[in-house]
Amino acid sequence: LPAEEQVDLIYERGYISECNDVLARMYGYTSSTAMRGARLLGLQAGEAMNEINYQSTLKLVREGYRSGNRETQEQTRAGEPVYFLNNAVGVIEQDCLTGLWGTQLDITALKKTEDALRYSEARTRALLAAIPDMIFEFKRDGTILQFVSSSKNSPRMPAEQFLGKTIREVFPFVADQAAFTIERALESGQVHAFEYLLQEGNESKTFEARVAPLSADTALAIVRDVSLQKWIQGEREKLITELERKNAELERFTYTVSHDLKSPLITIKGFLGFLQSDAKSGNLKRLETDIQRISDAADKMQRLLSDLLELSRIGRLVNRPESIDLNKLVPEVLELLHGRIHGGKIRVIVEENLPIIYGDRPRLFEVLQNLVDNAAKFMGDQVVPCIEIGQEVDTEDGVPLLFVRDNGIGIDPRFKDRIFGLFDKLDSRSDGTGIGLALVKRILEFHGGQIWVESELGKGATFYFTLPQQGSSNLTSE
């Protein structure tokens, strides 16, 4: 018969005819007597031959019924799985198999230990494959003994190039930090950590190394890329700082609005009383003065409300962004401010070949208008007042660096940041609402630009600002 059919017959007709008590107890029987007559299929899980036993018995048949060290998986009388190592010899009479004699060793405990070890190894491999950390084992002197790669990060060279070498030989830029941390971890028995920067191309990355003692003379270091966490932390701190600034600005805003709006209202209410009494008395001259005072107070309130409304719009793109030729925009601004410039006998110098910028044209018109008007307003008693508008060398990013310079009264360097605050007027007697430069700063920042001032008292002021061109702008033309 074919070997496969012989295997089927062995399990279909085979039974235990003789055995000792040891074998019987392996299957959960009390004695050999109790086990005699047990069918081979009854010793299989679910009374069906599994693949392991089928292949094991097939090997026995093919080797002429003389086979050793065959593993089988069976079950006890109570249904518990057991594993055996078998040696068997067939009893052949007249070319027919009449029985099998053999020995059997219970290897269940060994198999369970092997399975547990395989599971542990698989679990460890999966864990190491999943974590984003590189793992190094070091000797006290910094020699690299072992290395486990990361699923996301890898060292700057293959492991075979640094294993067996010291940190100072292969990673000199972290050698001192690593040596100090390894020594501290080994001496204290505690985990110690340090961070270091690594330049990868044009990107600077931050890594954290956590070092734990492994033995009296070796330590384990887990190295993780924390660049993203560092960036998030930095952005969080920026947001907190910005929020604190906005809260402080909101407090000033609340106070100033209530104060500045209350002042013209009090003026209007007071002069309405004078207006009534002067009308009754027929004093037309005082009546005209009363009306003018009321009109001035209403105008002041209107200017403040208009500036506040304009400020509230910053952050929303009102007009479609476009390419703007500063050589055409600047003359329009000077024409609008002709009255103040002409009245102050101010000479205005505009450089030629100013750049093409990109943005919300009406808003950027306001920027130049505020800067030039501010320069003209604070000329003081300058004999030859002058305003310059031009461009210096581009920034490192290729962004045009523009300026509006005057030779007026100048600004104390202590207040160079304060002047861009909301309602911060260095001279409370000057006209205006104190919103102009705050408006300029917000418009430029909304466009992705910056503004700052360089000045000394009595030596004029230069307001520098940047504006991106079309290819690098934050704005879209949707």
Tab-separated table of C-alpha atoms in Angstrom:
chain	number	residue	atom	x	y	z
A	1	LEU	CA	0.000	0.000	0.000
A	2	PRO	CA	1.115	3.588	-0.488
A	3	ALA	CA	2.698	5.123	2.617
A	4	GLU	CA	-0.207	7.575	3.060
A	5	GLU	CA	-2.782	4.747	3.177
A	6	GLN	CA	-0.642	2.847	5.694
A	7	VAL	CA	-0.709	5.911	7.960
A	8	ASP	CA	-4.504	6.080	7.725
A	9	LEU	CA	-4.833	2.375	8.608
A	10	ILE	CA	-2.506	2.717	11.620
A	11	TYR	CA	-4.719	5.404	13.135
A	12	GLU	CA	-8.032	3.827	12.127
A	13	ARG	CA	-7.253	0.377	13.592
A	14	GLY	CA	-4.411	0.962	16.011
A	15	TYR	CA	-4.866	0.684	19.795
A	16	ILE	CA	-2.725	0.319	22.921
A	17	SER	CA	-2.167	-3.381	23.629
A	18	GLU	CA	0.672	-3.154	26.128
A	19	CYS	CA	2.261	-0.267	28.081
A	20	ASN	CA	3.780	0.499	31.444
A	21	ASP	CA	2.346	2.697	34.176
A	22	VAL	CA	4.656	5.609	33.287
A	23	LEU	CA	3.215	5.869	29.766
A	24	ALA	CA	-0.307	5.515	31.127
A	25	ARG	CA	0.222	8.418	33.523
A	26	MET	CA	1.539	10.539	30.647
A	27	TYR	CA	-1.954	10.339	29.156
A	28	GLY	CA	-3.750	10.819	32.485
A	29	TYR	CA	-4.617	7.191	33.180
A	30	THR	CA	-4.213	5.723	36.649
A	31	SER	CA	-2.436	2.548	35.452
A	32	SER	CA	-1.362	0.601	32.414
A	33	THR	CA	-4.349	-1.684	32.903
A	34	ALA	CA	-6.717	1.299	32.551
A	35	MET	CA	-5.061	2.381	29.328
A	36	ARG	CA	-4.969	-0.926	27.505
A	37	GLY	CA	-7.362	-0.934	24.589
A	38	ALA	CA	-7.306	2.897	24.111
A	39	ARG	CA	-7.579	3.697	20.383
A	40	LEU	CA	-4.852	5.813	18.785
A	41	LEU	CA	-7.402	8.243	17.322
A	42	GLY	CA	-8.793	8.758	20.818
A	43	LEU	CA	-5.414	10.117	21.851
A	44	GLN	CA	-5.562	12.831	19.165
A	45	ALA	CA	-7.033	16.247	19.828
A	46	GLY	CA	-10.663	16.110	18.699
A	47	GLU	CA	-10.117	12.451	17.625
A	48	ALA	CA	-8.675	13.669	14.313
A	49	MET	CA	-5.082	13.236	13.301
A	50	ASN	CA	-3.229	16.546	13.211
A	51	GLU	CA	-0.572	17.473	10.654
A	52	ILE	CA	2.311	17.037	13.091
A	53	ASN	CA	1.334	13.436	13.911
A	54	TYR	CA	0.518	12.639	10.299
A	55	GLN	CA	3.976	13.730	9.097
A	56	SER	CA	5.657	11.964	12.047
A	57	THR	CA	3.934	8.646	11.281
A	58	LEU	CA	4.531	9.071	7.544
A	59	LYS	CA	8.239	9.391	8.313
A	60	LEU	CA	8.048	6.154	10.345
A	61	VAL	CA	6.441	4.284	7.445
A	62	ARG	CA	8.890	5.617	4.842
A	63	GLU	CA	11.868	4.682	7.013
A	64	GLY	CA	10.735	1.044	7.130
A	65	TYR	CA	9.090	1.253	10.519
A	66	ARG	CA	12.379	2.033	12.209
A	67	SER	CA	12.461	5.677	13.229
A	68	GLY	CA	13.670	7.722	16.183
A	69	ASN	CA	13.215	11.195	17.623
A	70	ARG	CA	9.807	11.806	16.111
A	71	GLU	CA	7.770	14.577	17.774
A	72	THR	CA	4.026	14.091	18.199
A	73	GLN	CA	1.288	16.265	19.652
A	74	GLU	CA	-1.478	14.391	21.453
A	75	GLN	CA	-3.880	14.851	24.346
A	76	THR	CA	-4.439	13.403	27.795
A	77	ARG	CA	-7.578	11.686	28.970
A	78	ALA	CA	-8.723	15.087	30.324
A	79	GLY	CA	-8.175	16.789	26.961
A	80	GLU	CA	-4.912	18.574	27.882
A	81	PRO	CA	-2.363	18.868	25.034
A	82	VAL	CA	0.906	16.925	25.516
A	83	TYR	CA	4.044	16.587	23.426
A	84	PHE	CA	6.179	13.434	23.059
A	85	LEU	CA	9.477	12.386	21.549
A	86	ASN	CA	9.025	8.869	20.054
A	87	ASN	CA	11.251	5.986	19.023
A	88	ALA	CA	9.446	3.077	17.330
A	89	VAL	CA	10.089	-0.255	15.626
A	90	GLY	CA	7.444	-2.070	13.610
A	91	VAL	CA	6.597	-5.785	14.114
A	92	ILE	CA	6.350	-7.306	10.612
A	93	GLU	CA	4.894	-10.840	10.047
A	94	GLN	CA	4.467	-12.243	6.530
A	95	ASP	CA	5.031	-8.734	5.075
A	96	CYS	CA	2.257	-7.311	7.241
A	97	LEU	CA	2.513	-4.817	10.083
A	98	THR	CA	1.074	-6.452	13.179
A	99	GLY	CA	2.232	-3.954	15.821
A	100	LEU	CA	4.647	-1.245	16.946
A	101	TRP	CA	7.019	-1.307	19.881
A	102	GLY	CA	8.608	1.896	21.114
A	103	THR	CA	9.603	4.368	23.798
A	104	GLN	CA	8.118	7.737	24.492
A	105	LEU	CA	9.522	10.800	26.317
A	106	ASP	CA	7.221	13.540	27.623
A	107	ILE	CA	8.619	16.865	26.323
A	108	THR	CA	5.535	18.976	27.116
A	109	ALA	CA	7.380	21.215	29.601
A	110	LEU	CA	10.218	21.708	27.108
A	111	LYS	CA	7.775	22.591	24.295
A	112	LYS	CA	5.943	25.073	26.489
A	113	THR	CA	9.257	26.674	27.423
A	114	GLU	CA	10.260	26.850	23.745
A	115	ASP	CA	6.890	28.362	22.805
A	116	ALA	CA	7.187	30.930	25.603
A	117	LEU	CA	10.723	31.773	24.471
A	118	ARG	CA	9.635	32.137	20.840
A	119	TYR	CA	6.744	34.366	21.897
A	120	SER	CA	9.056	36.441	24.061
A	121	GLU	CA	11.553	36.806	21.223
A	122	ALA	CA	8.803	37.745	18.749
A	123	ARG	CA	7.373	40.225	21.222
A	124	THR	CA	10.792	41.762	21.806
A	125	ARG	CA	11.470	41.989	18.054
A	126	ALA	CA	8.076	43.615	17.474
A	127	LEU	CA	8.657	46.032	20.334
A	128	LEU	CA	12.109	47.002	19.068
A	129	ALA	CA	10.761	47.377	15.535
A	130	ALA	CA	7.935	49.621	16.708
A	131	ILE	CA	9.776	52.013	19.015
A	132	PRO	CA	11.399	55.079	17.408
A	133	ASP	CA	14.552	54.717	19.527
A	134	MET	CA	18.094	53.600	18.833
A	135	ILE	CA	19.626	51.467	21.592
A	136	PHE	CA	23.333	51.338	22.448
A	137	GLU	CA	25.216	49.304	25.030
A	138	PHE	CA	28.377	50.973	26.359
A	139	LYS	CA	31.249	50.026	28.592
A	140	ARG	CA	32.280	52.492	31.278
A	141	ASP	CA	35.100	53.777	29.038
A	142	GLY	CA	32.600	54.527	26.233
A	143	THR	CA	33.256	51.467	24.080
A	144	ILE	CA	30.184	50.596	22.010
A	145	LEU	CA	29.329	46.945	22.647
A	146	GLN	CA	25.907	46.472	21.032
A	147	PHE	CA	23.503	48.434	18.853
A	148	VAL	CA	19.815	48.013	17.990
A	149	SER	CA	18.550	50.164	15.123
A	150	SER	CA	15.369	52.231	15.225
A	151	SER	CA	12.288	52.029	13.033
A	152	LYS	CA	12.648	55.745	12.264
A	153	ASN	CA	16.248	56.734	12.936
A	154	SER	CA	19.640	55.315	12.076
A	155	PRO	CA	23.206	56.298	12.989
A	156	ARG	CA	25.421	58.244	10.607
A	157	MET	CA	27.349	55.099	9.645
A	158	PRO	CA	26.764	51.313	9.495
A	159	ALA	CA	26.967	49.523	12.857
A	160	GLU	CA	29.996	47.465	11.821
A	161	GLN	CA	31.991	50.691	11.520
A	162	PHE	CA	31.515	51.721	15.160
A	163	LEU	CA	30.948	48.541	17.191
A	164	GLY	CA	33.993	47.900	19.371
A	165	LYS	CA	35.130	51.514	19.125
A	166	THR	CA	34.738	54.299	21.692
A	167	ILE	CA	32.227	57.132	21.444
A	168	ARG	CA	35.097	59.619	21.153
A	169	GLU	CA	36.418	57.816	18.079
A	170	VAL	CA	33.164	57.770	16.122
A	171	PHE	CA	30.910	60.436	17.704
A	172	PRO	CA	33.361	63.004	19.136
A	173	PHE	CA	30.751	65.797	19.231
A	174	VAL	CA	28.881	64.034	22.087
A	175	ALA	CA	31.814	62.250	23.700
A	176	ASP	CA	32.134	64.506	26.765
A	177	GLN	CA	28.385	64.582	27.475
A	178	ALA	CA	28.084	60.825	26.986
A	179	ALA	CA	31.094	59.995	29.175
A	180	PHE	CA	29.818	62.209	31.991
A	181	THR	CA	26.285	60.745	31.789
A	182	ILE	CA	27.485	57.114	31.642
A	183	GLU	CA	29.692	57.673	34.696
A	184	ARG	CA	26.834	59.302	36.637
A	185	ALA	CA	24.422	56.477	35.731
A	186	LEU	CA	26.891	53.764	36.796
A	187	GLU	CA	27.850	55.500	40.028
A	188	SER	CA	24.296	56.426	41.102
A	189	GLY	CA	22.435	53.410	39.747
A	190	GLN	CA	19.850	55.855	38.356
A	191	VAL	CA	18.763	56.883	34.856
A	192	HIS	CA	20.434	60.059	33.587
A	193	ALA	CA	19.813	61.906	30.331
A	194	PHE	CA	21.307	64.546	28.074
A	195	GLU	CA	20.367	66.238	24.816
A	196	TYR	CA	22.524	67.052	21.810
A	197	LEU	CA	22.118	68.709	18.417
A	198	LEU	CA	22.940	66.997	15.144
A	199	GLN	CA	23.085	68.688	11.763
A	200	GLU	CA	21.549	66.577	8.980
A	201	GLY	CA	21.857	68.429	5.695
A	202	ASN	CA	20.162	71.788	6.129
A	203	GLU	CA	18.168	70.562	9.124
A	204	SER	CA	19.232	70.714	12.757
A	205	LYS	CA	17.814	67.869	14.870
A	206	THR	CA	17.646	67.433	18.626
A	207	PHE	CA	18.227	64.005	20.172
A	208	GLU	CA	17.721	62.847	23.749
A	209	ALA	CA	19.886	60.064	25.202
A	210	ARG	CA	18.660	58.313	28.366
A	211	VAL	CA	21.360	56.228	30.026
A	212	ALA	CA	20.596	53.438	32.528
A	213	PRO	CA	23.040	51.131	34.356
A	214	LEU	CA	23.085	47.575	33.005
A	215	SER	CA	25.845	46.068	35.136
A	216	ALA	CA	28.699	47.338	37.271
A	217	ASP	CA	30.649	48.309	34.155
A	218	THR	CA	28.085	48.605	31.333
A	219	ALA	CA	25.205	50.934	30.569
A	220	LEU	CA	22.290	50.996	28.156
A	221	ALA	CA	21.492	54.199	26.236
A	222	ILE	CA	18.158	54.809	24.509
A	223	VAL	CA	18.472	57.589	21.914
A	224	ARG	CA	15.361	59.305	20.558
A	225	ASP	CA	14.768	62.101	18.049
A	226	VAL	CA	12.904	64.796	20.026
A	227	SER	CA	13.063	67.489	17.335
A	228	LEU	CA	9.291	67.522	16.878
A	229	GLN	CA	8.651	67.737	20.633
A	230	LYS	CA	11.170	70.590	20.869
A	231	TRP	CA	9.461	72.410	18.014
A	232	ILE	CA	6.047	71.919	19.612
A	233	GLN	CA	7.394	73.159	22.939
A	234	GLY	CA	8.906	76.208	21.245
A	235	GLU	CA	5.675	76.963	19.392
A	236	ARG	CA	3.728	76.538	22.637
A	237	GLU	CA	5.987	79.025	24.405
A	238	LYS	CA	5.615	81.441	21.496
A	239	LEU	CA	1.824	81.120	21.669
A	240	ILE	CA	1.856	81.677	25.433
A	241	THR	CA	4.054	84.763	25.007
A	242	GLU	CA	1.815	86.031	22.221
A	243	LEU	CA	-1.290	85.387	24.325
A	244	GLU	CA	0.210	87.247	27.278
A	245	ARG	CA	1.071	90.139	24.961
A	246	LYS	CA	-2.428	90.200	23.522
A	247	ASN	CA	-3.983	90.066	27.001
A	248	ALA	CA	-1.849	93.013	28.090
A	249	GLU	CA	-2.811	94.806	24.888
A	250	LEU	CA	-6.459	94.047	25.535
A	251	GLU	CA	-6.198	95.561	29.023
A	252	ARG	CA	-4.633	98.720	27.572
A	253	PHE	CA	-7.251	98.697	24.835
A	254	THR	CA	-10.130	98.522	27.336
A	255	TYR	CA	-8.700	101.288	29.467
A	256	THR	CA	-7.792	103.560	26.557
A	257	VAL	CA	-11.064	103.117	24.702
A	258	SER	CA	-13.097	103.829	27.804
A	259	HIS	CA	-10.904	106.832	28.636
A	260	ASP	CA	-10.541	108.272	25.113
A	261	LEU	CA	-14.199	107.799	24.242
A	262	LYS	CA	-15.337	109.184	27.577
A	263	SER	CA	-13.269	112.365	27.152
A	264	PRO	CA	-15.007	113.680	23.990
A	265	LEU	CA	-18.395	112.617	25.393
A	266	ILE	CA	-17.787	114.684	28.527
A	267	THR	CA	-16.712	117.593	26.313
A	268	ILE	CA	-19.837	117.298	24.176
A	269	LYS	CA	-22.118	117.037	27.198
A	270	GLY	CA	-20.472	120.009	28.918
A	271	PHE	CA	-20.623	122.287	25.908
A	272	LEU	CA	-24.227	121.325	25.206
A	273	GLY	CA	-25.007	122.985	28.557
A	274	PHE	CA	-23.023	126.072	27.525
A	275	LEU	CA	-24.739	125.983	24.147
A	276	GLN	CA	-28.145	126.092	25.787
A	277	SER	CA	-27.278	128.990	28.091
A	278	ASP	CA	-25.487	130.975	25.337
A	279	ALA	CA	-28.464	130.474	23.008
A	280	LYS	CA	-30.823	131.855	25.653
A	281	SER	CA	-28.559	134.833	26.324
A	282	GLY	CA	-28.030	135.496	22.614
A	283	ASN	CA	-24.201	135.361	22.874
A	284	LEU	CA	-23.515	134.327	19.270
A	285	LYS	CA	-19.738	134.487	19.555
A	286	ARG	CA	-19.643	132.031	22.432
A	287	LEU	CA	-22.329	129.986	20.683
A	288	GLU	CA	-20.015	129.483	17.693
A	289	THR	CA	-17.171	128.486	20.024
A	290	ASP	CA	-19.428	125.966	21.761
A	291	ILE	CA	-20.459	124.420	18.448
A	292	GLN	CA	-16.810	124.195	17.292
A	293	ARG	CA	-15.760	122.477	20.534
A	294	ILE	CA	-18.588	119.961	20.161
A	295	SER	CA	-17.617	119.366	16.516
A	296	ASP	CA	-13.942	118.843	17.433
A	297	ALA	CA	-14.890	116.357	20.154
A	298	ALA	CA	-17.136	114.440	17.732
A	299	ASP	CA	-14.324	114.400	15.116
A	300	LYS	CA	-11.887	113.023	17.683
A	301	MET	CA	-14.345	110.266	18.581
A	302	GLN	CA	-14.875	109.513	14.887
A	303	ARG	CA	-11.117	109.210	14.272
A	304	LEU	CA	-10.695	106.854	17.213
A	305	LEU	CA	-13.594	104.646	16.133
A	306	SER	CA	-12.348	104.582	12.525
A	307	ASP	CA	-8.854	103.558	13.638
A	308	LEU	CA	-10.269	100.864	15.904
A	309	LEU	CA	-12.401	99.525	13.063
A	310	GLU	CA	-9.391	99.490	10.742
A	311	LEU	CA	-7.314	97.699	13.358
A	312	SER	CA	-9.996	95.032	13.821
A	313	ARG	CA	-9.884	94.237	10.100
A	314	ILE	CA	-6.202	93.308	10.128
A	315	GLY	CA	-5.895	89.533	9.772
A	316	ARG	CA	-8.638	89.368	7.151
A	317	LEU	CA	-7.666	89.752	3.514
A	318	VAL	CA	-10.092	92.406	2.322
A	319	ASN	CA	-8.595	93.117	-1.111
A	320	ARG	CA	-7.199	90.696	-3.672
A	321	PRO	CA	-3.377	90.598	-3.397
A	322	GLU	CA	-1.485	91.916	-6.399
A	323	SER	CA	1.983	92.913	-7.583
A	324	ILE	CA	2.643	96.533	-6.585
A	325	ASP	CA	5.251	98.824	-8.118
A	326	LEU	CA	6.587	100.952	-5.264
A	327	ASN	CA	7.840	103.480	-7.830
A	328	LYS	CA	4.154	104.248	-8.500
A	329	LEU	CA	2.738	103.732	-5.003
A	330	VAL	CA	5.110	106.125	-3.192
A	331	PRO	CA	4.190	109.209	-5.317
A	332	GLU	CA	0.488	108.517	-4.615
A	333	VAL	CA	1.184	108.506	-0.870
A	334	LEU	CA	3.199	111.759	-1.100
A	335	GLU	CA	0.387	113.377	-3.087
A	336	LEU	CA	-2.108	112.493	-0.358
A	337	LEU	CA	0.191	113.972	2.306
A	338	HIS	CA	1.103	117.008	0.216
A	339	GLY	CA	-0.545	119.419	2.651
A	340	ARG	CA	1.479	118.306	5.700
A	341	ILE	CA	4.715	117.953	3.722
A	342	HIS	CA	4.353	121.325	1.991
A	343	GLY	CA	3.223	123.020	5.184
A	344	GLY	CA	6.313	121.760	7.026
A	345	LYS	CA	8.618	122.690	4.113
A	346	ILE	CA	9.900	119.124	4.157
A	347	ARG	CA	12.191	117.845	1.438
A	348	VAL	CA	11.352	114.292	0.359
A	349	ILE	CA	13.970	112.112	-1.364
A	350	VAL	CA	12.746	108.918	-3.051
A	351	GLU	CA	15.267	106.436	-4.411
A	352	GLU	CA	14.846	105.167	-7.940
A	353	ASN	CA	14.265	101.556	-8.962
A	354	LEU	CA	12.290	100.520	-5.890
A	355	PRO	CA	11.212	96.854	-5.966
A	356	ILE	CA	7.949	95.230	-6.964
A	357	ILE	CA	6.173	93.925	-3.861
A	358	TYR	CA	3.092	91.741	-3.454
A	359	GLY	CA	0.074	92.194	-1.222
A	360	ASP	CA	-3.101	94.074	-0.371
A	361	ARG	CA	-2.529	97.404	-2.132
A	362	PRO	CA	-4.804	99.643	-0.003
A	363	ARG	CA	-3.315	98.202	3.206
A	364	LEU	CA	0.272	98.707	2.054
A	365	PHE	CA	-0.684	102.219	0.989
A	366	GLU	CA	-1.699	102.771	4.652
A	367	VAL	CA	1.694	101.500	5.813
A	368	LEU	CA	3.611	104.067	3.759
A	369	GLN	CA	1.076	106.787	4.567
A	370	ASN	CA	1.453	106.234	8.331
A	371	LEU	CA	5.264	106.054	8.217
A	372	VAL	CA	5.674	109.205	6.081
A	373	ASP	CA	3.014	111.093	8.051
A	374	ASN	CA	4.669	110.053	11.308
A	375	ALA	CA	8.055	111.273	10.042
A	376	ALA	CA	6.580	114.632	9.004
A	377	LYS	CA	4.689	115.008	12.285
A	378	PHE	CA	7.772	114.688	14.501
A	379	MET	CA	10.253	116.933	12.668
A	380	GLY	CA	10.442	119.301	15.620
A	381	ASP	CA	12.269	122.555	14.886
A	382	GLN	CA	14.592	121.016	12.278
A	383	VAL	CA	15.899	123.820	10.032
A	384	VAL	CA	16.172	121.630	6.926
A	385	PRO	CA	13.578	118.872	7.444
A	386	CYS	CA	14.057	115.850	5.198
A	387	ILE	CA	12.413	112.466	4.646
A	388	GLU	CA	14.070	109.665	2.646
A	389	ILE	CA	12.311	106.634	1.192
A	390	GLY	CA	14.449	103.856	-0.214
A	391	GLN	CA	15.820	100.348	-0.195
A	392	GLU	CA	18.933	98.870	1.361
A	393	VAL	CA	20.513	95.532	0.483
A	394	ASP	CA	18.128	92.571	0.536
A	395	THR	CA	17.966	90.291	3.588
A	396	GLU	CA	19.667	86.870	3.584
A	397	ASP	CA	16.394	85.389	2.290
A	398	GLY	CA	16.385	87.786	-0.657
A	399	VAL	CA	13.495	89.863	0.744
A	400	PRO	CA	13.661	93.614	-0.033
A	401	LEU	CA	14.684	95.736	2.991
A	402	LEU	CA	12.878	99.088	2.728
A	403	PHE	CA	13.124	102.191	4.916
A	404	VAL	CA	11.550	105.548	5.710
A	405	ARG	CA	14.140	107.854	7.299
A	406	ASP	CA	13.757	111.334	8.795
A	407	ASN	CA	16.005	113.858	10.537
A	408	GLY	CA	13.431	114.854	13.141
A	409	ILE	CA	13.388	114.699	16.933
A	410	GLY	CA	14.237	110.994	17.068
A	411	ILE	CA	13.184	108.351	19.583
A	412	ASP	CA	14.813	107.292	22.828
A	413	PRO	CA	16.166	103.740	22.141
A	414	ARG	CA	14.450	102.602	25.360
A	415	PHE	CA	11.089	103.071	23.651
A	416	LYS	CA	11.904	101.517	20.254
A	417	ASP	CA	9.570	98.553	20.886
A	418	ARG	CA	6.932	100.431	22.851
A	419	ILE	CA	6.075	102.743	19.942
A	420	PHE	CA	4.524	99.791	18.086
A	421	GLY	CA	2.161	99.051	20.975
A	422	LEU	CA	-1.525	99.801	20.846
A	423	PHE	CA	-2.335	103.356	22.050
A	424	ASP	CA	1.304	103.934	23.091
A	425	LYS	CA	1.949	107.625	22.457
A	426	LEU	CA	5.330	108.884	23.666
A	427	ASP	CA	3.975	112.454	23.500
A	428	SER	CA	0.438	112.588	24.888
A	429	ARG	CA	0.076	116.143	23.545
A	430	SER	CA	0.511	115.092	19.920
A	431	ASP	CA	-2.473	114.596	17.669
A	432	GLY	CA	-3.537	111.129	16.610
A	433	THR	CA	-4.940	108.116	18.451
A	434	GLY	CA	-1.747	106.124	19.103
A	435	ILE	CA	-2.909	103.365	16.777
A	436	GLY	CA	-0.956	104.247	13.617
A	437	LEU	CA	2.289	102.327	14.186
A	438	ALA	CA	0.418	99.394	15.745
A	439	LEU	CA	-1.641	99.288	12.556
A	440	VAL	CA	1.519	99.390	10.413
A	441	LYS	CA	3.116	96.526	12.373
A	442	ARG	CA	0.057	94.306	12.104
A	443	ILE	CA	-0.384	94.912	8.372
A	444	LEU	CA	3.265	94.050	7.691
A	445	GLU	CA	3.174	90.939	9.887
A	446	PHE	CA	-0.024	89.811	8.175
A	447	HIS	CA	1.880	90.037	4.882
A	448	GLY	CA	4.766	88.011	6.337
A	449	GLY	CA	7.008	91.041	6.854
A	450	GLN	CA	8.647	92.788	9.805
A	451	ILE	CA	9.288	96.335	11.017
A	452	TRP	CA	11.745	97.879	13.478
A	453	VAL	CA	13.226	101.297	14.208
A	454	GLU	CA	16.753	102.587	14.706
A	455	SER	CA	16.968	106.007	16.329
A	456	GLU	CA	18.514	108.308	18.911
A	457	LEU	CA	17.063	111.391	20.523
A	458	GLY	CA	17.705	114.440	18.356
A	459	LYS	CA	19.160	112.407	15.484
A	460	GLY	CA	16.075	111.381	13.568
A	461	ALA	CA	14.645	107.897	13.080
A	462	THR	CA	14.824	105.176	10.436
A	463	PHE	CA	11.953	102.722	10.186
A	464	TYR	CA	13.105	99.537	8.427
A	465	PHE	CA	10.546	97.074	7.108
A	466	THR	CA	10.431	94.000	4.904
A	467	LEU	CA	7.782	92.889	2.451
A	468	PRO	CA	7.897	89.586	0.572
A	469	GLN	CA	7.647	89.404	-3.180
A	470	GLN	CA	5.077	87.265	-4.948
A	471	GLY	CA	6.948	83.951	-4.845
A	472	SER	CA	7.534	84.080	-1.051
A	473	SER	CA	4.363	85.806	0.182
A	474	ASN	CA	2.042	84.323	2.808
A	475	LEU	CA	-0.952	85.586	0.834
A	476	THR	CA	-2.913	83.846	-1.873
A	477	SER	CA	-4.948	85.424	-4.632
A	478	GLU	CA	-7.966	83.161	-4.193
